[in-house]
Coordinates of C-alpha atoms and ligand atoms in Angstrom, one line a residue:
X1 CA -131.2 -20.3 -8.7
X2 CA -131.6 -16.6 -10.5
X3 CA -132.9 -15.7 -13.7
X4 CA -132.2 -12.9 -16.0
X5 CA -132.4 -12.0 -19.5
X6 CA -129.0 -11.6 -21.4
X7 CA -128.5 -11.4 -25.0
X8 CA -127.8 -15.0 -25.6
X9 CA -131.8 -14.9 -24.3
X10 CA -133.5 -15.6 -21.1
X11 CA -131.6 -17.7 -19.0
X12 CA -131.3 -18.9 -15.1
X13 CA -128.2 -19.6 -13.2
X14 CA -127.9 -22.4 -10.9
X15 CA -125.3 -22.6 -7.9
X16 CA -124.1 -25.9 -6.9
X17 CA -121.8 -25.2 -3.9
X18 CA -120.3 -21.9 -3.5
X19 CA -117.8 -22.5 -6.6
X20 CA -119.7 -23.7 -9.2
X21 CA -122.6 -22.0 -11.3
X22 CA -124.3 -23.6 -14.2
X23 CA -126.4 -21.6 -16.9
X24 CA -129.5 -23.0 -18.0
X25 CA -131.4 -21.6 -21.0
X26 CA -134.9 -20.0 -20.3
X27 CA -137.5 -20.6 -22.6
X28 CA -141.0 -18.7 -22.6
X29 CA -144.5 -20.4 -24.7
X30 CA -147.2 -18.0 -26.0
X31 CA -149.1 -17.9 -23.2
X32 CA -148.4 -20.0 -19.5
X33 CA -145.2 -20.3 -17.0
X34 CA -141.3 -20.1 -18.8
X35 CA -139.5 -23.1 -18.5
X36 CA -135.8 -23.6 -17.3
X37 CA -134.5 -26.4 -19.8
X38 CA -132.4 -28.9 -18.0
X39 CA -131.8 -31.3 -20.7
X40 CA -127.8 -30.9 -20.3
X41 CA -128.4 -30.6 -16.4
X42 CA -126.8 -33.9 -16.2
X43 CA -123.9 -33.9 -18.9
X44 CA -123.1 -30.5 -17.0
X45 CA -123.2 -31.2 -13.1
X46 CA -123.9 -35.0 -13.1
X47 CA -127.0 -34.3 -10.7
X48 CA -130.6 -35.2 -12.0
X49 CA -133.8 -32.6 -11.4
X50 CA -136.2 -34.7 -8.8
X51 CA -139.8 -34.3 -9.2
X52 CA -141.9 -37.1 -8.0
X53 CA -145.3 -36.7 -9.7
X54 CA -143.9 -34.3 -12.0
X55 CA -145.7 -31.2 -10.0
X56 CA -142.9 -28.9 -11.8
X57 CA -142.1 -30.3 -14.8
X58 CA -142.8 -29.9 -18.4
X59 CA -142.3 -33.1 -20.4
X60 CA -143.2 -31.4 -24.1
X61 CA -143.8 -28.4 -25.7
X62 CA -147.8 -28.7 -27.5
X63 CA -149.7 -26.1 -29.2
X64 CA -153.3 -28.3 -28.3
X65 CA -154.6 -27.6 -25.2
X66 CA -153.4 -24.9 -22.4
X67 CA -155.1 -24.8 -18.4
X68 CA -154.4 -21.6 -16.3
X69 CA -155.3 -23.5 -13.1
X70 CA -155.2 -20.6 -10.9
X71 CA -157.8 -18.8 -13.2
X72 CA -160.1 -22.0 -14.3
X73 CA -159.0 -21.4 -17.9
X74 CA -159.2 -24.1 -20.2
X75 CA -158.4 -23.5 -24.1
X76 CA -158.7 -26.2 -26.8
X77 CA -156.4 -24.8 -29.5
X78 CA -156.8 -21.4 -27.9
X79 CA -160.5 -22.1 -27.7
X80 CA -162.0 -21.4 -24.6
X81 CA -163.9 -24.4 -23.4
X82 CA -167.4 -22.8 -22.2
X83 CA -167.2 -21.5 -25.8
X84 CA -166.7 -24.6 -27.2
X85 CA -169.8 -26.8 -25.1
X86 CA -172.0 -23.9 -25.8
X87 CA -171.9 -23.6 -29.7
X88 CA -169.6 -26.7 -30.6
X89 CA -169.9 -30.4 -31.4
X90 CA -167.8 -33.2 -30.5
X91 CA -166.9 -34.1 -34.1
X92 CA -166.2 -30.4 -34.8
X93 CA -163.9 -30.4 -31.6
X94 CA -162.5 -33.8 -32.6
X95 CA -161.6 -31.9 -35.9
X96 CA -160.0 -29.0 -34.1
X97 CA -157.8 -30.8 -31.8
X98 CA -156.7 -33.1 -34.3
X99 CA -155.8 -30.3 -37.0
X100 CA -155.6 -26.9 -34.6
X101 CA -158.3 -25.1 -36.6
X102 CA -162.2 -24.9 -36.6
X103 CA -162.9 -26.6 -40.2
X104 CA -165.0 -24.9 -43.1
X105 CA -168.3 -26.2 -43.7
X106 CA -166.8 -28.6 -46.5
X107 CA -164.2 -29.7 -44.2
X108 CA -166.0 -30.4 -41.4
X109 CA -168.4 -32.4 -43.8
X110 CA -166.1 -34.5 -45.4
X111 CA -164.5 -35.2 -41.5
X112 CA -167.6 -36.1 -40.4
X113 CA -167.9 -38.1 -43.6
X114 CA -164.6 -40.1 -43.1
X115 CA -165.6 -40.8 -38.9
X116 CA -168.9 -42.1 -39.5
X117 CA -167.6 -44.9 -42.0
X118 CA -164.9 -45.8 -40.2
X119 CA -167.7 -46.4 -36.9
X120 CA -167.9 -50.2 -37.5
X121 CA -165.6 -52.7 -36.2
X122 CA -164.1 -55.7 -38.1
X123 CA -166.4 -58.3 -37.5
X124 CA -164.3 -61.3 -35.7
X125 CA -163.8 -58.2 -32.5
X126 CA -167.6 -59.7 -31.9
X127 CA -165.4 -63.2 -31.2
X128 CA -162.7 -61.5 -28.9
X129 CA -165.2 -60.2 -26.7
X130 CA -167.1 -63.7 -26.2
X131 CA -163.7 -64.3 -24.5
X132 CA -164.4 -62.1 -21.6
X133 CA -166.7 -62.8 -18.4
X134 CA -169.6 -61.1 -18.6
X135 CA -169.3 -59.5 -15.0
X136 CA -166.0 -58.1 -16.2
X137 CA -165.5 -54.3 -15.8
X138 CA -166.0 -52.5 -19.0
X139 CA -163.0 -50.8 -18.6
X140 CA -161.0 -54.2 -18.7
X141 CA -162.8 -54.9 -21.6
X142 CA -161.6 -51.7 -23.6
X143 CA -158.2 -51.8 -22.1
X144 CA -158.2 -55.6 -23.8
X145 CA -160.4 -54.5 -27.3
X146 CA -158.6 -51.4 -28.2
X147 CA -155.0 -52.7 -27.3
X148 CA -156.6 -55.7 -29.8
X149 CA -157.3 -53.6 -32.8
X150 CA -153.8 -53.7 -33.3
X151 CA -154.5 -56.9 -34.7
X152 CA -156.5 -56.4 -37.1
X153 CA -155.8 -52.7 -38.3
X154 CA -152.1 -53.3 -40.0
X155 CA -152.6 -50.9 -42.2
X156 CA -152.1 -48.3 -40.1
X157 CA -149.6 -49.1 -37.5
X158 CA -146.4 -47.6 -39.2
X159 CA -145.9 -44.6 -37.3
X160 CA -143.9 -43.3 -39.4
X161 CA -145.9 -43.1 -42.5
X162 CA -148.0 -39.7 -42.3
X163 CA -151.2 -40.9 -43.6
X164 CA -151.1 -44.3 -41.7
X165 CA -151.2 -41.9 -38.9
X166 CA -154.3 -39.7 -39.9
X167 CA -156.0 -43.6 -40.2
X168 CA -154.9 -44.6 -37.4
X169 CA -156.7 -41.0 -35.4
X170 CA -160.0 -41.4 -37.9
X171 CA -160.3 -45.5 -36.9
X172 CA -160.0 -44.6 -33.0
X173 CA -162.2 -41.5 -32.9
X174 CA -164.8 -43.7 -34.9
X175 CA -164.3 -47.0 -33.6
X176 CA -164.1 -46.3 -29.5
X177 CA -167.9 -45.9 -29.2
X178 CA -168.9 -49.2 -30.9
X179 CA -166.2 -51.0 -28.7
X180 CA -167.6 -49.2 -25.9
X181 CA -171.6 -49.8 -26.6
X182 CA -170.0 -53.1 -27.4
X183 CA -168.6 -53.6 -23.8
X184 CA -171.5 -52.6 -22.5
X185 CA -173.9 -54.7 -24.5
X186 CA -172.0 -57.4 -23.8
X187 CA -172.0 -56.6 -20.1
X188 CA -175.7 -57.2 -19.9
X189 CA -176.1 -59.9 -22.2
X190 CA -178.0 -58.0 -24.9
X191 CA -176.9 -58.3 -28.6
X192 CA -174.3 -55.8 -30.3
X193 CA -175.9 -53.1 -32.0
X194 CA -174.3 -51.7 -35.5
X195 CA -173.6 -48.3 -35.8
X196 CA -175.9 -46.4 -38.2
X197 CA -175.0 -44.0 -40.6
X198 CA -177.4 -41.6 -41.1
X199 CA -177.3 -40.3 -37.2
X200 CA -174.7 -38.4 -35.6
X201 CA -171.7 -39.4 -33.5
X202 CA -173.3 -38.8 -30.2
X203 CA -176.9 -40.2 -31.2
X204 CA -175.1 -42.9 -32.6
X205 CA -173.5 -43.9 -29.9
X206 CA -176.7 -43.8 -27.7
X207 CA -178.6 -46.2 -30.1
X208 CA -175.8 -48.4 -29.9
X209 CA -176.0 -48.6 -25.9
X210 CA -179.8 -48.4 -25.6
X211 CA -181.3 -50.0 -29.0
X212 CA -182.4 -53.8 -28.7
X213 CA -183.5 -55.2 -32.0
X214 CA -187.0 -56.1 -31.3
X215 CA -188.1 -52.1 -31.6
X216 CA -187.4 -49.1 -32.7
X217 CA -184.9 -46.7 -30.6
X218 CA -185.7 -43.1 -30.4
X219 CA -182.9 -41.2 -29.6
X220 CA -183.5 -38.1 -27.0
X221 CA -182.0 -35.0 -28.4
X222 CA -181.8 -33.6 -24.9
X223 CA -180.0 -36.5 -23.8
X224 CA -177.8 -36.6 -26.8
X225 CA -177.1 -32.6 -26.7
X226 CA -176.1 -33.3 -23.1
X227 CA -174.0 -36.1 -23.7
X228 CA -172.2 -34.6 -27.0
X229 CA -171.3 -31.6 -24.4
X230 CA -169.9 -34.2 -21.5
X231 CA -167.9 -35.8 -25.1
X232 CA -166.5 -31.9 -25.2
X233 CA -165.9 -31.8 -22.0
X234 CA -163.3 -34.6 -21.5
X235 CA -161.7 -33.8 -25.2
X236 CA -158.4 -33.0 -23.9
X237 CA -156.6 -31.8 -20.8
X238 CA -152.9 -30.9 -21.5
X239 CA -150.6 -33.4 -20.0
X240 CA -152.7 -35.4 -17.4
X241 CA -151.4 -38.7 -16.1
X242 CA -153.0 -40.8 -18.8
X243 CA -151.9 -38.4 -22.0
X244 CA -148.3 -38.3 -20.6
X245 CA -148.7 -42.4 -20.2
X246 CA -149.8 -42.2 -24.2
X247 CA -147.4 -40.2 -25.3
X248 CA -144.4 -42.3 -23.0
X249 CA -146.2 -45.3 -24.9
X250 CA -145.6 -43.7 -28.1
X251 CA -142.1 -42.5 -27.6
X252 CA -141.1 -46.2 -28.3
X253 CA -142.7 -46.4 -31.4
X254 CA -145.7 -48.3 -30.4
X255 CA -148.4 -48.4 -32.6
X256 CA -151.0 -46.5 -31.7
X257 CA -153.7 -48.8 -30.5
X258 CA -151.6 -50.4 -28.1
X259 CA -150.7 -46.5 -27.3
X260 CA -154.2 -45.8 -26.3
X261 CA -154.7 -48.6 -24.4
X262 CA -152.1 -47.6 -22.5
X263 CA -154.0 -44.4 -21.8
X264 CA -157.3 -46.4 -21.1
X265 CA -155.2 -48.6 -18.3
X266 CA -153.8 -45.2 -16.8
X267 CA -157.0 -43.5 -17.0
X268 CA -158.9 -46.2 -15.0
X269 CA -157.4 -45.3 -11.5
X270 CA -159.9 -43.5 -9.1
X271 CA -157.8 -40.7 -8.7
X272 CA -157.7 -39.9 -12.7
X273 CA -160.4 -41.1 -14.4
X274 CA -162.1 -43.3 -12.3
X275 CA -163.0 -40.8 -9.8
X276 CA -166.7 -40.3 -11.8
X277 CA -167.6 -43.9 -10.8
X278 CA -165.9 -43.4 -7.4
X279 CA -167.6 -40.0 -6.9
X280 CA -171.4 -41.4 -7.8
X281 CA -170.4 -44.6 -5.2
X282 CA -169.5 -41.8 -2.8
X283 CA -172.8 -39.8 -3.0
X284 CA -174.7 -42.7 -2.9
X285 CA -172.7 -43.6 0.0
X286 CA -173.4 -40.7 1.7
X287 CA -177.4 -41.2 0.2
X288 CA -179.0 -38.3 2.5
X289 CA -178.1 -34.5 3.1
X290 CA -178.0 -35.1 6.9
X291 CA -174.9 -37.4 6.5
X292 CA -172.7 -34.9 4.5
X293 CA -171.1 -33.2 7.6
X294 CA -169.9 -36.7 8.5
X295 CA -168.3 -37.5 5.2
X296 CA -166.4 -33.8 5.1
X297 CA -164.9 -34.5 8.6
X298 CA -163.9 -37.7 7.4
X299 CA -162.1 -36.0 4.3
X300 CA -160.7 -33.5 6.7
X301 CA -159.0 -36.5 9.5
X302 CA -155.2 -36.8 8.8
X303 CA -155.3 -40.5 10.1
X304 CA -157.9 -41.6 7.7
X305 CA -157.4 -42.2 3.9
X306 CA -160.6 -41.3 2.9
X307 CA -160.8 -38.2 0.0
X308 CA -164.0 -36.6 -1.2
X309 CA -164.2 -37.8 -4.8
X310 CA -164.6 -35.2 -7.9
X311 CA -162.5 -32.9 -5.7
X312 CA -159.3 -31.2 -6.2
X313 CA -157.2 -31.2 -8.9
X314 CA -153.5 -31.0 -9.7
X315 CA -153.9 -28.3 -11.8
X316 CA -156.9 -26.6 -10.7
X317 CA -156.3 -24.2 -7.7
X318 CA -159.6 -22.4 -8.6
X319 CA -162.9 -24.0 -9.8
X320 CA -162.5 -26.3 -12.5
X321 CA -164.3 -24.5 -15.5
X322 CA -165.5 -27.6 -17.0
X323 CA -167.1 -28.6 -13.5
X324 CA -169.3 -25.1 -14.0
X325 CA -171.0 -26.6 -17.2
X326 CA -171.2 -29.8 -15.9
X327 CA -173.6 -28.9 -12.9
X328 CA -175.3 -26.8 -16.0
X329 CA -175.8 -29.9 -17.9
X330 CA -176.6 -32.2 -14.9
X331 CA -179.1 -30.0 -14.2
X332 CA -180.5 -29.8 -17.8
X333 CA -180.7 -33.2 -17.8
X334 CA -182.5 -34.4 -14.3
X335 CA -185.2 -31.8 -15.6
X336 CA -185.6 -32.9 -18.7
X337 CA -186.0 -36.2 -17.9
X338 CA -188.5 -34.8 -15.4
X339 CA -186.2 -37.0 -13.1
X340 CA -188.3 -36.6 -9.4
X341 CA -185.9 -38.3 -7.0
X342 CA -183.0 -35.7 -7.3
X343 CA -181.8 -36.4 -3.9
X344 CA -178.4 -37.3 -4.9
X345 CA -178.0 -34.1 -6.8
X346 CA -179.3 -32.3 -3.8
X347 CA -176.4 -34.5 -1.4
X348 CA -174.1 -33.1 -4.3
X349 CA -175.1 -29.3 -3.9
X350 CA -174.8 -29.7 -0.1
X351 CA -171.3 -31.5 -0.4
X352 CA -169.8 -28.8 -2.8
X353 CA -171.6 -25.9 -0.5
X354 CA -170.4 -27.5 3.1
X355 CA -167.1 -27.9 1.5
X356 CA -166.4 -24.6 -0.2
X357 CA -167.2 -22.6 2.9
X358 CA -164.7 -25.5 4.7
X359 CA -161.5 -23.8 6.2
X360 CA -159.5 -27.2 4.7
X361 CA -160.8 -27.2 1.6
X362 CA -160.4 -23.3 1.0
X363 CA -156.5 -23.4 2.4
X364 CA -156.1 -26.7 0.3
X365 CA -157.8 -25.2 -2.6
X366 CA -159.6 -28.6 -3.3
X367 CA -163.0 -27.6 -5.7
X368 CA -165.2 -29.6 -7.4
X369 CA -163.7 -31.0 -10.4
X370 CA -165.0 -32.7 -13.6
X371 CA -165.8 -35.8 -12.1
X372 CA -168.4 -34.4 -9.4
X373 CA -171.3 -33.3 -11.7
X374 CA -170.8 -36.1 -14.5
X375 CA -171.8 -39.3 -12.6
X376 CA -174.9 -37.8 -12.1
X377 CA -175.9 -36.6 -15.3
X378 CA -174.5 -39.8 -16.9
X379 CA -176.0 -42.2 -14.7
X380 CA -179.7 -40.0 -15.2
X381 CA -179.1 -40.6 -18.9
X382 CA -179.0 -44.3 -18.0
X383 CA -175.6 -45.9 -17.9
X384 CA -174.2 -47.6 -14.7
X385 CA -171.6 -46.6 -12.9
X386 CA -169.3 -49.3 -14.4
X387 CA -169.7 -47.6 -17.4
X388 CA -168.7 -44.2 -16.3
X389 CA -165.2 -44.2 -17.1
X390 CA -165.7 -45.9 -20.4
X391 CA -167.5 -42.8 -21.6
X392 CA -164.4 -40.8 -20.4
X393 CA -162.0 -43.0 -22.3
X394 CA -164.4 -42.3 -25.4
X395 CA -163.8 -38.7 -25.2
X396 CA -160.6 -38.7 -24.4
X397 CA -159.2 -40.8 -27.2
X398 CA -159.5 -37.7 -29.3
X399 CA -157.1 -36.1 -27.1
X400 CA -154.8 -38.7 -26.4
X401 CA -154.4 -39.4 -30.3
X402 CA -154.0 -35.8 -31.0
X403 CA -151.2 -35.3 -28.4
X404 CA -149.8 -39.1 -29.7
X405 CA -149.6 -37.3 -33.2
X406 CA -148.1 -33.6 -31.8
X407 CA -144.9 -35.8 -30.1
X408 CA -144.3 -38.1 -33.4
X409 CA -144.3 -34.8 -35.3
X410 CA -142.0 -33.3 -33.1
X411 CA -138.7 -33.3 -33.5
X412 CA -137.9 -32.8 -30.1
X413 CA -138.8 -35.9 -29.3
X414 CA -137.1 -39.2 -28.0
X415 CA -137.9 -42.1 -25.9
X416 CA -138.8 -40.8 -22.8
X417 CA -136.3 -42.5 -19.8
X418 CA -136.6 -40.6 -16.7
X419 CA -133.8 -41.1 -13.7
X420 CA -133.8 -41.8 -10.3
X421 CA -132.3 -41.2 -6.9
X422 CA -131.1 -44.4 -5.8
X423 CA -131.6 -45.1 -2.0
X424 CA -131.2 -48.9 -2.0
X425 CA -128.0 -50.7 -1.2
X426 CA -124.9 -50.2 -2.2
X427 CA -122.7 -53.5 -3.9
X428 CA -122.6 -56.3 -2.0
X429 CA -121.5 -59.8 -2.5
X430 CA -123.7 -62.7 -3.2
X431 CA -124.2 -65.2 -0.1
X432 CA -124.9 -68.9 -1.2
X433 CA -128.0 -70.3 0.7
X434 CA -126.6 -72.6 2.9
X435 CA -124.2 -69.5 4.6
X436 CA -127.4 -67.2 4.7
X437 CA -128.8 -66.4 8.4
Ligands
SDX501 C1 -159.1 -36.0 -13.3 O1 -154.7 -34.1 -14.4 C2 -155.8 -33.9 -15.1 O2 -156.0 -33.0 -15.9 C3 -156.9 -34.9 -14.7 C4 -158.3 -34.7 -15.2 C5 -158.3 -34.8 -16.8 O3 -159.2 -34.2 -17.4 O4 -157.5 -35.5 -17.3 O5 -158.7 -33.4 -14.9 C6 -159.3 -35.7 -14.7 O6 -158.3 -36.9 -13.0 C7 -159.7 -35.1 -12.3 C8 -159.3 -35.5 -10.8 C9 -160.2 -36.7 -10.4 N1 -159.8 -37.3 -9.1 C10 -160.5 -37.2 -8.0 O7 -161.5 -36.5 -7.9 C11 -160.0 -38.0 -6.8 C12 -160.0 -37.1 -5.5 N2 -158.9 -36.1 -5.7 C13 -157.6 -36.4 -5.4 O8 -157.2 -37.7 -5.1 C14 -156.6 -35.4 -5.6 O9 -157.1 -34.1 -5.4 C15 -155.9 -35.4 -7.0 C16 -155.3 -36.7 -7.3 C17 -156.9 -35.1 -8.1 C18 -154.8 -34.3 -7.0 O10 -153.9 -34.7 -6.1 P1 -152.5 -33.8 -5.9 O11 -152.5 -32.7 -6.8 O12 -151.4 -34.8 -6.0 O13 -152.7 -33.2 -4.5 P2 -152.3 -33.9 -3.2 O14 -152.8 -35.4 -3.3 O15 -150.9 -33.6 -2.9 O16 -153.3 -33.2 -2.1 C19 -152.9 -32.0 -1.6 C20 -153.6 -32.0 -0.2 C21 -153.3 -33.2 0.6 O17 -153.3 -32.9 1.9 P3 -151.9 -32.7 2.7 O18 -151.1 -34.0 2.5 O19 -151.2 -31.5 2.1 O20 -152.3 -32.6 4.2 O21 -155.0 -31.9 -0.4 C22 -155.6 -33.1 0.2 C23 -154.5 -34.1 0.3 O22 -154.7 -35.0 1.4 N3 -156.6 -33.5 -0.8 C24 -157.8 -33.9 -0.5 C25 -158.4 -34.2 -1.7 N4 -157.6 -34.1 -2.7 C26 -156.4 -33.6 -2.1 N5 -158.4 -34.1 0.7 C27 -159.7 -34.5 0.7 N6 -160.4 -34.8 -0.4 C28 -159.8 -34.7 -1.6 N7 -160.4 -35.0 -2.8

């Protein structure tokens, strides 16, 4: 295939055979790789593109959230993210994800406004939950309480009505950290706390985890500072596996509380967003700096399935910049929690250092990622690993609804249906039972 720029516009030319040429239009974003368009590829040649795990493919055009994974660039809305956990808030990133600007004071206080009274959840959602076991993973429980507020949130499940939409973003930004503090209440048997309105999202959440009703809760503005900038952290990411699972949710008209916990199931898997709960098992697995060498070789053996977990990334070829001020914040945190036994922090720093001077690492360009630093710092804060991926999905649902809205809005879009190359038999007739071998 060539490219080349004509007046019709960039375009690339594909040869099929040595007779037949197709042209296929070029298209180039603001910043970030062109795209060859190969939406007629198949009324043109009858041939389908192949890209298992779509390493090559663009399913969208989006103006939220770009990753130069060769430079460890992340932008929210052209925002770059150190920026953004340095001088932001989750609400105030919430805001600019959803909308594509910072807000003014007033709007920002009237955002903040409208999130912090939508926070409670309608009061039978205390009854689903009784339904569950109380050993059962949190994350089963979200997947089961989010998909559920379909039920009881009617008035704003018509996609196609604009506002309905902007209620439907407001209820799920508000509403996942009660479910979640919910979940994990009811995972230990303690009693649901209510939001409160007079504290902030992240302190909010943190009284609803760690209150009990018998005495006051003091929340840690350390631990709630760290935890707002872990929130800012996991916003967005472009088109991961469990925002392209939302938005393929969503291209069937789903509403979008069954969309997001569609996202939640996706985002669950160890090698998305379960790999903070894996990662934490994995250093405490490993439990002393003596034993790291053993775990890297392990990584390293073909025959063996084992991977180190909170490394590597699809995107990421370079260090994952949200990884950088993660290992900030974990840091932060152990200290100011004046937390002594930091041995699993130390097995952390002599994991990442043994594997970036590591030959297989270096030529396979696997890095620390997101999920190495954050089971640390989250588990320090006090939540167990179960809950680890919960506090992902809480972040994320600000991202997934804001990508959910960008591919309603867009008229580009249609029900996603990928292809496939068929390798299974070809027709054959059917053999009654009694003739079969
Ligand atoms: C997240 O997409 C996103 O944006 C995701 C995310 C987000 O914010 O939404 O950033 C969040 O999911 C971060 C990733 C969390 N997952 C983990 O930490 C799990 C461990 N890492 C991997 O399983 C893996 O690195 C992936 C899944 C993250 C990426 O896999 P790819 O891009 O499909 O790469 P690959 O599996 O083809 O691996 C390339 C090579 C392979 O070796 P070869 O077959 O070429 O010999 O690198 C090896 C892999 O075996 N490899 C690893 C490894 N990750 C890849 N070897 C050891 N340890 C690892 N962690």
């Amino acid at each position: 295939m060539t490219s080349e720029d004509t007046d019709a516009g960039k375009h690339a030319t594909l040869s099929l055979g040595s007779n037949r040429q197709v042209e296929l239009p070029v298209r180039s974003g603001t910043i970030g790789p062109d795209v060859i368009d190969v939406g007629r590829l198949y009324n043109r040649t009858h041939c389908f593109t192949y890209d298992p795990g779509f390493t090559s493919t663009a399913n969208c055009s989006s103006r939220i959230t770009y990753i130069d994974g060769d430079e460890g660039i992340l932008l929210y809305r052209g925002y770059p993210i150190e920026q953004l956990a340095q001088s932001s808030n989750f609400v105030e990133v919430c805001y600019l994800l959803l909308n594509g600007e910072l807000p003014t004071q007033a709007e920002y206080d009237a955002f903040r406004n409208t999130i912090t009274r939508h926070t409670m959840v309608h009061e039978q959602m205390t009854r689903f939950f009784t339904g569950f076991r109380r050993d059962a993973h949190p994350m089963a429980v979200m997947c089961g309480s989010v998909g559920a507020l379909s039920a009881f949130y009617h008035d704003s499940t018509d996609i196609n009505d604009a506002y309905q939409r902007v209620v439907a973003s407001h209820r799920l930004v508000a509403k996942m950290p009660t479910l979640a503090a919910m979940a994990y209440k009811y995972s230990i048997g303690q009693p649901f706390i209510y939001p409160r309105n007079d504290l902030d999202y992240t302190s909010n959440f943190l009284q609803m985890c760690f209150a009990v009703p018998c005495e006051p809760y003091v929340v840690n503005p350390i631990v709630a500072r760290a935890l707002d900038r872990i929130l800012i952290l996991h916003a967005d990411h472009e088109q991961n596996a469990s925002t392209s699972t939302v938005r393929l949710a969503g291209s069937s008209g789903a509403n979008p509380f069954a969309c997001i916990a569609a996202g939640i199931a996706c985002l669950w898997g160890p090698a998305h967003g379960g790999a903070n709960e894996a990662a934490l098992r994995m250093l405490e697995e490993i439990g002393t700096m003596d034993r790291v060498q053993e775990y890297v070789d392990r990584a390293k053996d073909p025959n063996s399935e084992f991977r180190l977990m909170g490394f590597g990334h699809r995107v990421y070829k370079n260090y994952d910049p949200r990884a950088k001020v993660m290992q900030q914040t974990c840091y932060e945190v152990l200290n100011a929690l004046n937390i002594k036994n930091q041995q699993i922090f130390d097995v952390a720093k002599k994991l990442e250092e043994i594997a970036l001077s590591d030959s297989y690492f270096i030529e396979k360009k696997l890095y620390p990622n997101i999920d190495f630093y954050s089971g640390i710092t989250l588990r320090a804060i006090g939540f167990p690993l179960s809950m680890f991926t919960v506090l992902f999905a809480v972040a994320r649902t600000v991202g997934w609804i804001s990508q959910w809205k960008e591919m309603i809005e867009d008229p580009e879009q249609k029900i996603g249906r990928p292809r496939q190359l068929y390798i299974g038999r070809t027709e054959r007739p059917y053999v009654p039972i009694a003739q079969r071998g």
